[in-house]
PDB file of C-alpha atoms in Angstrom:
ATOM      1  CA  ASP A 209      13.629 -13.072  -1.248  1.00 58.00           C
ATOM      2  CA  ALA A 210      12.253 -11.790   2.049  1.00 61.00           C
ATOM      3  CA  LYS A 211      10.728  -8.343   2.202  1.00 84.00           C
ATOM      4  CA  THR A 212      12.519  -5.641   4.212  1.00 92.00           C
ATOM      5  CA  THR A 213      11.162  -2.658   5.787  1.00 93.00           C
ATOM      6  CA  GLN A 214      13.005   0.684   6.413  1.00 96.00           C
ATOM      7  CA  PRO A 215      11.947   4.096   7.663  1.00 97.00           C
ATOM      8  CA  PRO A 216      11.705   6.490   4.709  1.00 95.00           C
ATOM      9  CA  SER A 217      14.120   9.074   6.156  1.00 97.00           C
ATOM     10  CA  MET A 218      16.310   9.830   9.042  1.00 97.00           C
ATOM     11  CA  ASP A 219      18.439  12.753  10.326  1.00 97.00           C
ATOM     12  CA  CYS A 220      21.875  12.574  12.076  1.00 97.00           C
ATOM     13  CA  ALA A 221      24.284  15.227  13.288  1.00 97.00           C
ATOM     14  CA  GLU A 222      27.511  15.300  11.661  1.00 97.00           C
ATOM     15  CA  GLY A 223      30.153  13.374  13.880  1.00 96.00           C
ATOM     16  CA  ARG A 224      27.575  11.384  15.520  1.00 97.00           C
ATOM     17  CA  ALA A 225      26.943   7.641  14.989  1.00 97.00           C
ATOM     18  CA  ALA A 226      24.268   7.023  12.446  1.00 98.00           C
ATOM     19  CA  ASN A 227      21.970   4.021  13.199  1.00 98.00           C
ATOM     20  CA  LEU A 228      19.905   2.722  10.396  1.00 98.00           C
ATOM     21  CA  PRO A 229      17.310   0.150  11.244  1.00 97.00           C
ATOM     22  CA  CYS A 230      15.881  -2.598   9.018  1.00 96.00           C
ATOM     23  CA  ASN A 231      13.100  -5.245   9.629  1.00 95.00           C
ATOM     24  CA  HIS A 232      13.301  -8.520   7.727  1.00 92.00           C
ATOM     25  CA  SER A 233      10.909 -10.565   9.842  1.00 90.00           C
ATOM     26  CA  THR A 234      10.388 -13.036   7.106  1.00 88.00           C
ATOM     27  CA  ILE A 235      14.118 -13.740   6.191  1.00 88.00           C
ATOM     28  CA  SER A 236      14.900 -17.488   5.718  1.00 87.00           C
ATOM     29  CA  GLY A 237      17.988 -19.241   7.158  1.00 87.00           C
ATOM     30  CA  ASN A 238      20.074 -19.036   4.012  1.00 86.00           C
ATOM     31  CA  GLU A 239      19.436 -15.369   3.223  1.00 89.00           C
ATOM     32  CA  TYR A 240      22.204 -12.689   3.815  1.00 91.00           C
ATOM     33  CA  VAL A 241      21.237  -9.229   4.821  1.00 93.00           C
ATOM     34  CA  TYR A 242      23.064  -6.639   2.420  1.00 93.00           C
ATOM     35  CA  TRP A 243      23.477  -2.961   2.802  1.00 95.00           C
ATOM     36  CA  TYR A 244      24.015  -0.507  -0.118  1.00 95.00           C
ATOM     37  CA  ARG A 245      23.837   3.273  -0.452  1.00 96.00           C
ATOM     38  CA  GLN A 246      23.235   5.390  -3.282  1.00 95.00           C
ATOM     39  CA  ILE A 247      24.326   9.055  -3.440  1.00 93.00           C
ATOM     40  CA  HIS A 248      22.272  11.308  -5.729  1.00 86.00           C
ATOM     41  CA  SER A 249      22.572  10.541  -9.374  1.00 83.00           C
ATOM     42  CA  GLN A 250      25.100   7.705  -8.881  1.00 90.00           C
ATOM     43  CA  GLY A 251      24.881   3.992  -8.896  1.00 92.00           C
ATOM     44  CA  PRO A 252      24.548   2.198  -5.621  1.00 92.00           C
ATOM     45  CA  GLN A 253      27.551   1.353  -3.646  1.00 94.00           C
ATOM     46  CA  TYR A 254      27.953  -1.865  -1.600  1.00 92.00           C
ATOM     47  CA  ILE A 255      28.578  -1.217   2.008  1.00 96.00           C
ATOM     48  CA  ILE A 256      28.534  -4.521   4.087  1.00 96.00           C
ATOM     49  CA  HIS A 257      26.649  -7.912   4.351  1.00 94.00           C
ATOM     50  CA  GLY A 258      26.082 -10.542   6.910  1.00 94.00           C
ATOM     51  CA  LEU A 259      24.320 -13.869   7.859  1.00 94.00           C
ATOM     52  CA  LYS A 260      24.134 -14.224  11.655  1.00 92.00           C
ATOM     53  CA  ASN A 261      27.229 -12.627  13.153  1.00 90.00           C
ATOM     54  CA  ASN A 262      27.771  -8.913  13.550  1.00 95.00           C
ATOM     55  CA  GLU A 263      30.330  -7.535  10.771  1.00 96.00           C
ATOM     56  CA  THR A 264      32.545  -4.562  10.684  1.00 97.00           C
ATOM     57  CA  ASN A 265      34.499  -3.054   7.857  1.00 96.00           C
ATOM     58  CA  GLU A 266      36.185   0.187   7.191  1.00 95.00           C
ATOM     59  CA  MET A 267      32.797   1.794   6.171  1.00 95.00           C
ATOM     60  CA  ALA A 268      30.330   0.613   8.712  1.00 97.00           C
ATOM     61  CA  SER A 269      29.193  -2.109  11.312  1.00 98.00           C
ATOM     62  CA  LEU A 270      26.232  -4.386  10.870  1.00 98.00           C
ATOM     63  CA  ILE A 271      24.392  -5.560  14.008  1.00 98.00           C
ATOM     64  CA  ILE A 272      21.934  -8.530  13.370  1.00 96.00           C
ATOM     65  CA  THR A 273      19.511  -9.691  16.081  1.00 96.00           C
ATOM     66  CA  GLU A 274      19.797 -13.050  17.309  1.00 94.00           C
ATOM     67  CA  ASP A 275      16.445 -14.096  15.793  1.00 94.00           C
ATOM     68  CA  ARG A 276      17.682 -12.361  12.543  1.00 94.00           C
ATOM     69  CA  LYS A 277      14.422 -10.507  12.057  1.00 93.00           C
ATOM     70  CA  SER A 278      15.984  -7.154  12.110  1.00 95.00           C
ATOM     71  CA  SER A 279      19.417  -5.498  11.706  1.00 96.00           C
ATOM     72  CA  THR A 280      21.053  -2.044  12.150  1.00 97.00           C
ATOM     73  CA  LEU A 281      23.734  -0.384  10.097  1.00 98.00           C
ATOM     74  CA  ILE A 282      25.984   1.803  12.001  1.00 98.00           C
ATOM     75  CA  LEU A 283      27.996   4.619  10.517  1.00 97.00           C
ATOM     76  CA  PRO A 284      30.356   5.312  13.451  1.00 96.00           C
ATOM     77  CA  HIS A 285      31.092   8.959  12.770  1.00 95.00           C
ATOM     78  CA  ALA A 286      28.670  10.466  10.099  1.00 96.00           C
ATOM     79  CA  THR A 287      30.088  13.122   7.729  1.00 96.00           C
ATOM     80  CA  LEU A 288      28.217  15.221   5.241  1.00 96.00           C
ATOM     81  CA  ARG A 289      29.448  12.856   2.479  1.00 95.00           C
ATOM     82  CA  ASP A 290      27.386  10.027   4.070  1.00 97.00           C
ATOM     83  CA  THR A 291      24.119  11.802   2.977  1.00 97.00           C
ATOM     84  CA  ALA A 292      22.436   9.221   0.650  1.00 97.00           C
ATOM     85  CA  VAL A 293      19.760   6.555   0.357  1.00 96.00           C
ATOM     86  CA  TYR A 294      20.594   3.467   2.229  1.00 97.00           C
ATOM     87  CA  TYR A 295      19.096   0.142   1.040  1.00 95.00           C
ATOM     88  CA  CYS A 296      18.793  -2.946   3.128  1.00 95.00           C
ATOM     89  CA  ILE A 297      18.182  -6.120   1.151  1.00 91.00           C
ATOM     90  CA  ALA A 298      17.678  -9.865   2.033  1.00 88.00           C
ATOM     91  CA  VAL A 299      19.563 -11.984  -0.560  1.00 83.00           C
ATOM     92  CA  GLY A 300      19.179 -15.729  -1.041  1.00 77.00           C
ATOM     93  CA  ASP A 301      19.380 -17.761  -4.101  1.00 70.00           C
ATOM     94  CA  ASP A 302      17.304 -15.463  -6.188  1.00 70.00           C
ATOM     95  CA  LYS A 303      17.970 -12.004  -7.579  1.00 67.00           C
ATOM     96  CA  ILE A 304      18.685  -8.901  -5.469  1.00 71.00           C
ATOM     97  CA  ILE A 305      15.442  -6.795  -4.993  1.00 76.00           C
ATOM     98  CA  PHE A 306      15.897  -3.125  -4.024  1.00 81.00           C
ATOM     99  CA  GLY A 307      13.084  -1.323  -2.066  1.00 83.00           C
ATOM    100  CA  LYS A 308      12.834   2.400  -1.450  1.00 86.00           C
ATOM    101  CA  GLY A 309      15.386   2.549   1.161  1.00 93.00           C
ATOM    102  CA  THR A 310      16.106   5.194   3.980  1.00 96.00           C
ATOM    103  CA  ARG A 311      17.097   8.618   3.080  1.00 96.00           C
ATOM    104  CA  LEU A 312      19.783   9.742   5.581  1.00 98.00           C
ATOM    105  CA  HIS A 313      20.331  13.453   6.085  1.00 97.00           C
ATOM    106  CA  ILE A 314      23.551  14.362   7.855  1.00 97.00           C
ATOM    107  CA  LEU A 315      23.074  17.807   9.634  1.00 95.00           C
ATOM    108  CA  PRO A 316      26.127  20.175   9.911  1.00 92.00           C
TER     109      PRO A 316
ATOM    110  CA  ASP B1036      41.172   0.448 -12.887  1.00 59.00           C
ATOM    111  CA  GLY B1037      38.511  -2.365 -13.009  1.00 69.00           C
ATOM    112  CA  GLY B1038      34.946  -1.079 -13.109  1.00 92.00           C
ATOM    113  CA  ILE B1039      31.589  -0.749 -15.131  1.00 95.00           C
ATOM    114  CA  THR B1040      31.310   1.897 -17.787  1.00 95.00           C
ATOM    115  CA  GLN B1041      27.838   3.189 -18.806  1.00 96.00           C
ATOM    116  CA  SER B1042      27.543   5.553 -21.733  1.00 91.00           C
ATOM    117  CA  PRO B1043      26.211   8.063 -22.426  1.00 91.00           C
ATOM    118  CA  LYS B1044      25.429   9.805 -19.221  1.00 92.00           C
ATOM    119  CA  TYR B1045      22.479  11.636 -20.587  1.00 94.00           C
ATOM    120  CA  LEU B1046      20.342  10.473 -23.599  1.00 93.00           C
ATOM    121  CA  PHE B1047      17.442  12.028 -25.471  1.00 91.00           C
ATOM    122  CA  ARG B1048      15.120  10.162 -27.585  1.00 88.00           C
ATOM    123  CA  LYS B1049      12.293  11.224 -29.835  1.00 89.00           C
ATOM    124  CA  GLU B1050       8.950   9.319 -29.437  1.00 87.00           C
ATOM    125  CA  GLY B1051       8.852   6.178 -31.706  1.00 87.00           C
ATOM    126  CA  GLN B1052      12.568   5.711 -31.790  1.00 90.00           C
ATOM    127  CA  ASN B1053      14.539   2.786 -30.426  1.00 93.00           C
ATOM    128  CA  VAL B1054      17.675   3.778 -28.306  1.00 94.00           C
ATOM    129  CA  THR B1055      20.454   1.581 -27.037  1.00 95.00           C
ATOM    130  CA  LEU B1056      22.287   2.137 -23.743  1.00 96.00           C
ATOM    131  CA  SER B1057      25.873   0.799 -23.404  1.00 97.00           C
ATOM    132  CA  CYS B1058      27.291  -1.187 -20.435  1.00 97.00           C
ATOM    133  CA  GLU B1059      30.795  -2.481 -20.443  1.00 97.00           C
ATOM    134  CA  GLN B1060      32.664  -4.073 -17.502  1.00 97.00           C
ATOM    135  CA  ASN B1061      36.358  -5.172 -17.119  1.00 96.00           C
ATOM    136  CA  LEU B1062      35.908  -7.086 -13.824  1.00 94.00           C
ATOM    137  CA  ASN B1063      35.623 -10.485 -15.409  1.00 94.00           C
ATOM    138  CA  HIS B1064      32.133 -10.877 -13.838  1.00 94.00           C
ATOM    139  CA  ASP B1065      29.791 -13.500 -15.164  1.00 94.00           C
ATOM    140  CA  ALA B1066      26.469 -11.875 -14.191  1.00 93.00           C
ATOM    141  CA  MET B1067      25.247  -8.558 -15.467  1.00 95.00           C
ATOM    142  CA  TYR B1068      22.028  -6.713 -14.720  1.00 94.00           C
ATOM    143  CA  TRP B1069      19.939  -3.737 -15.911  1.00 96.00           C
ATOM    144  CA  TYR B1070      17.747  -1.701 -13.589  1.00 94.00           C
ATOM    145  CA  ARG B1071      15.371   1.184 -13.873  1.00 95.00           C
ATOM    146  CA  GLN B1072      15.018   3.851 -11.292  1.00 94.00           C
ATOM    147  CA  ASP B1073      12.268   6.577 -11.237  1.00 93.00           C
ATOM    148  CA  PRO B1074      12.414   9.571  -9.072  1.00 87.00           C
ATOM    149  CA  GLY B1075      12.050   8.712  -5.292  1.00 83.00           C
ATOM    150  CA  GLN B1076      11.803   5.157  -6.012  1.00 86.00           C
ATOM    151  CA  GLY B1077      13.945   2.109  -5.566  1.00 87.00           C
ATOM    152  CA  LEU B1078      15.579   0.011  -8.306  1.00 90.00           C
ATOM    153  CA  ARG B1079      13.535  -2.371 -10.507  1.00 91.00           C
ATOM    154  CA  LEU B1080      15.057  -5.155 -12.376  1.00 91.00           C
ATOM    155  CA  ILE B1081      14.622  -5.130 -16.209  1.00 95.00           C
ATOM    156  CA  TYR B1082      16.909  -8.038 -17.480  1.00 95.00           C
ATOM    157  CA  TYR B1083      19.856 -10.078 -16.118  1.00 93.00           C
ATOM    158  CA  SER B1084      22.408 -12.380 -17.582  1.00 94.00           C
ATOM    159  CA  GLN B1085      24.282 -15.006 -15.832  1.00 92.00           C
ATOM    160  CA  ILE B1086      26.479 -16.144 -18.574  1.00 93.00           C
ATOM    161  CA  VAL B1087      27.266 -15.212 -22.269  1.00 95.00           C
ATOM    162  CA  ASN B1088      24.453 -15.818 -24.846  1.00 95.00           C
ATOM    163  CA  ASP B1089      21.798 -16.305 -21.988  1.00 95.00           C
ATOM    164  CA  PHE B1090      19.606 -13.816 -20.216  1.00 96.00           C
ATOM    165  CA  GLN B1091      16.266 -13.637 -18.325  1.00 94.00           C
ATOM    166  CA  LYS B1092      13.573 -11.173 -17.848  1.00 94.00           C
ATOM    167  CA  GLY B1093      13.367  -9.278 -14.672  1.00 91.00           C
ATOM    168  CA  ASP B1094      10.239  -7.602 -13.094  1.00 89.00           C
ATOM    169  CA  ILE B1095       9.613  -4.963 -15.989  1.00 94.00           C
ATOM    170  CA  ALA B1096      11.095  -6.308 -19.208  1.00 96.00           C
ATOM    171  CA  GLU B1097       8.210  -5.236 -21.475  1.00 95.00           C
ATOM    172  CA  GLY B1098       9.436  -2.741 -24.012  1.00 95.00           C
ATOM    173  CA  TYR B1099      13.137  -3.616 -23.504  1.00 97.00           C
ATOM    174  CA  SER B1100      15.486  -5.937 -25.133  1.00 97.00           C
ATOM    175  CA  VAL B1101      19.071  -7.020 -24.405  1.00 98.00           C
ATOM    176  CA  SER B1102      21.943  -9.164 -25.861  1.00 97.00           C
ATOM    177  CA  ARG B1103      24.979 -10.756 -24.277  1.00 98.00           C
ATOM    178  CA  GLU B1104      27.280 -11.693 -27.058  1.00 97.00           C
ATOM    179  CA  LYS B1105      30.446 -11.028 -25.051  1.00 97.00           C
ATOM    180  CA  LYS B1106      31.154 -11.418 -21.336  1.00 97.00           C
ATOM    181  CA  GLU B1107      32.158  -7.669 -21.017  1.00 97.00           C
ATOM    182  CA  SER B1108      29.214  -6.186 -22.726  1.00 98.00           C
ATOM    183  CA  PHE B1109      25.405  -6.064 -21.939  1.00 98.00           C
ATOM    184  CA  PRO B1110      23.666  -3.546 -23.979  1.00 98.00           C
ATOM    185  CA  LEU B1111      20.035  -2.490 -23.407  1.00 97.00           C
ATOM    186  CA  THR B1112      17.672  -1.481 -26.180  1.00 97.00           C
ATOM    187  CA  VAL B1113      14.710   0.761 -25.059  1.00 95.00           C
ATOM    188  CA  THR B1114      12.116   0.152 -27.911  1.00 93.00           C
ATOM    189  CA  SER B1115       9.269   2.234 -29.021  1.00 88.00           C
ATOM    190  CA  ALA B1116       7.048  -0.215 -27.122  1.00 86.00           C
ATOM    191  CA  GLN B1117       8.185   1.158 -23.884  1.00 87.00           C
ATOM    192  CA  LYS B1118       5.519   3.867 -23.309  1.00 86.00           C
ATOM    193  CA  ASN B1119       7.244   5.629 -20.431  1.00 90.00           C
ATOM    194  CA  PRO B1120      10.886   5.229 -20.996  1.00 92.00           C
ATOM    195  CA  THR B1121      11.995   8.387 -19.107  1.00 94.00           C
ATOM    196  CA  ALA B1122      14.026   7.177 -16.160  1.00 95.00           C
ATOM    197  CA  PHE B1123      17.624   6.625 -14.675  1.00 96.00           C
ATOM    198  CA  TYR B1124      19.024   3.390 -16.091  1.00 97.00           C
ATOM    199  CA  LEU B1125      21.761   1.470 -14.016  1.00 96.00           C
ATOM    200  CA  CYS B1126      23.778  -1.539 -15.125  1.00 96.00           C
ATOM    201  CA  ALA B1127      25.503  -3.681 -12.600  1.00 94.00           C
ATOM    202  CA  SER B1128      27.681  -6.824 -12.627  1.00 94.00           C
ATOM    203  CA  SER B1129      28.746  -9.393 -10.070  1.00 91.00           C
ATOM    204  CA  MET B1130      30.590 -12.886  -9.966  1.00 88.00           C
ATOM    205  CA  ASP B1131      27.273 -14.411  -9.592  1.00 79.00           C
ATOM    206  CA  THR B1132      23.679 -13.503  -8.544  1.00 72.00           C
ATOM    207  CA  THR B1133      24.417 -13.681  -4.841  1.00 70.00           C
ATOM    208  CA  LEU B1134      27.598 -11.740  -4.404  1.00 73.00           C
ATOM    209  CA  PRO B1135      27.786  -7.847  -4.148  1.00 75.00           C
ATOM    210  CA  GLN B1136      26.940  -6.106  -7.432  1.00 84.00           C
ATOM    211  CA  HIS B1137      29.088  -3.338  -8.646  1.00 91.00           C
ATOM    212  CA  PHE B1138      27.205  -0.492 -10.486  1.00 93.00           C
ATOM    213  CA  GLY B1139      27.981   1.891 -13.108  1.00 95.00           C
ATOM    214  CA  ASP B1140      27.118   5.506 -12.805  1.00 93.00           C
ATOM    215  CA  GLY B1141      23.938   5.388 -14.816  1.00 95.00           C
ATOM    216  CA  THR B1142      22.385   6.700 -18.025  1.00 96.00           C
ATOM    217  CA  ARG B1143      19.489   9.328 -17.618  1.00 95.00           C
ATOM    218  CA  LEU B1144      17.045   8.880 -20.647  1.00 95.00           C
ATOM    219  CA  SER B1145      14.633  11.561 -21.516  1.00 93.00           C
ATOM    220  CA  ILE B1146      11.998  11.754 -24.241  1.00 87.00           C
ATOM    221  CA  LEU B1147      11.884  14.928 -26.407  1.00 82.00           C
TER     222      LEU B1147
END
């Protein structure tokens, strides 16, 4: 699976959009980009995934660049409950590998 | 409701003892996984199973053992050979190895 790179931490004001970047410059053509988040002392929660096109669901939007070397997870109106570690993962035919993720702090 | 149940939530073990962590799912998923998480770190794969009676080692299988006798159950045994077992253990399941994984709420294991 391709390695992904994320900033270790980010801050976002409550009510604003949180934009979490992820670099995956070695991603291959059949690898999807998945995002999960983990709230303290709980299991990770699936958020969204995509291959080439931008995706949106009730939780977030995923923007993938045309060359697929990077993506951005957007939480449109961040709340305090969005404080968590967010993982960006490239998934192909092999097992899912979680890195250290980005710790998102939502500021009141 | 469908989901994954891990028990117990907290577990204490004396040095030299084996201990078994339970994971049950009622999602009818074929694949099940065990991960270990240390403070401030990501998840590392211990073992995974794609079908009943079959399982494969992950990245850090040494000192651990598993069984998959039923589709719903994937227990993990932390043996005395695991020298640093204190960690947060997460079980997950999915329809196959490429679909979103559903996670349990974890078991926190500590050594007395």
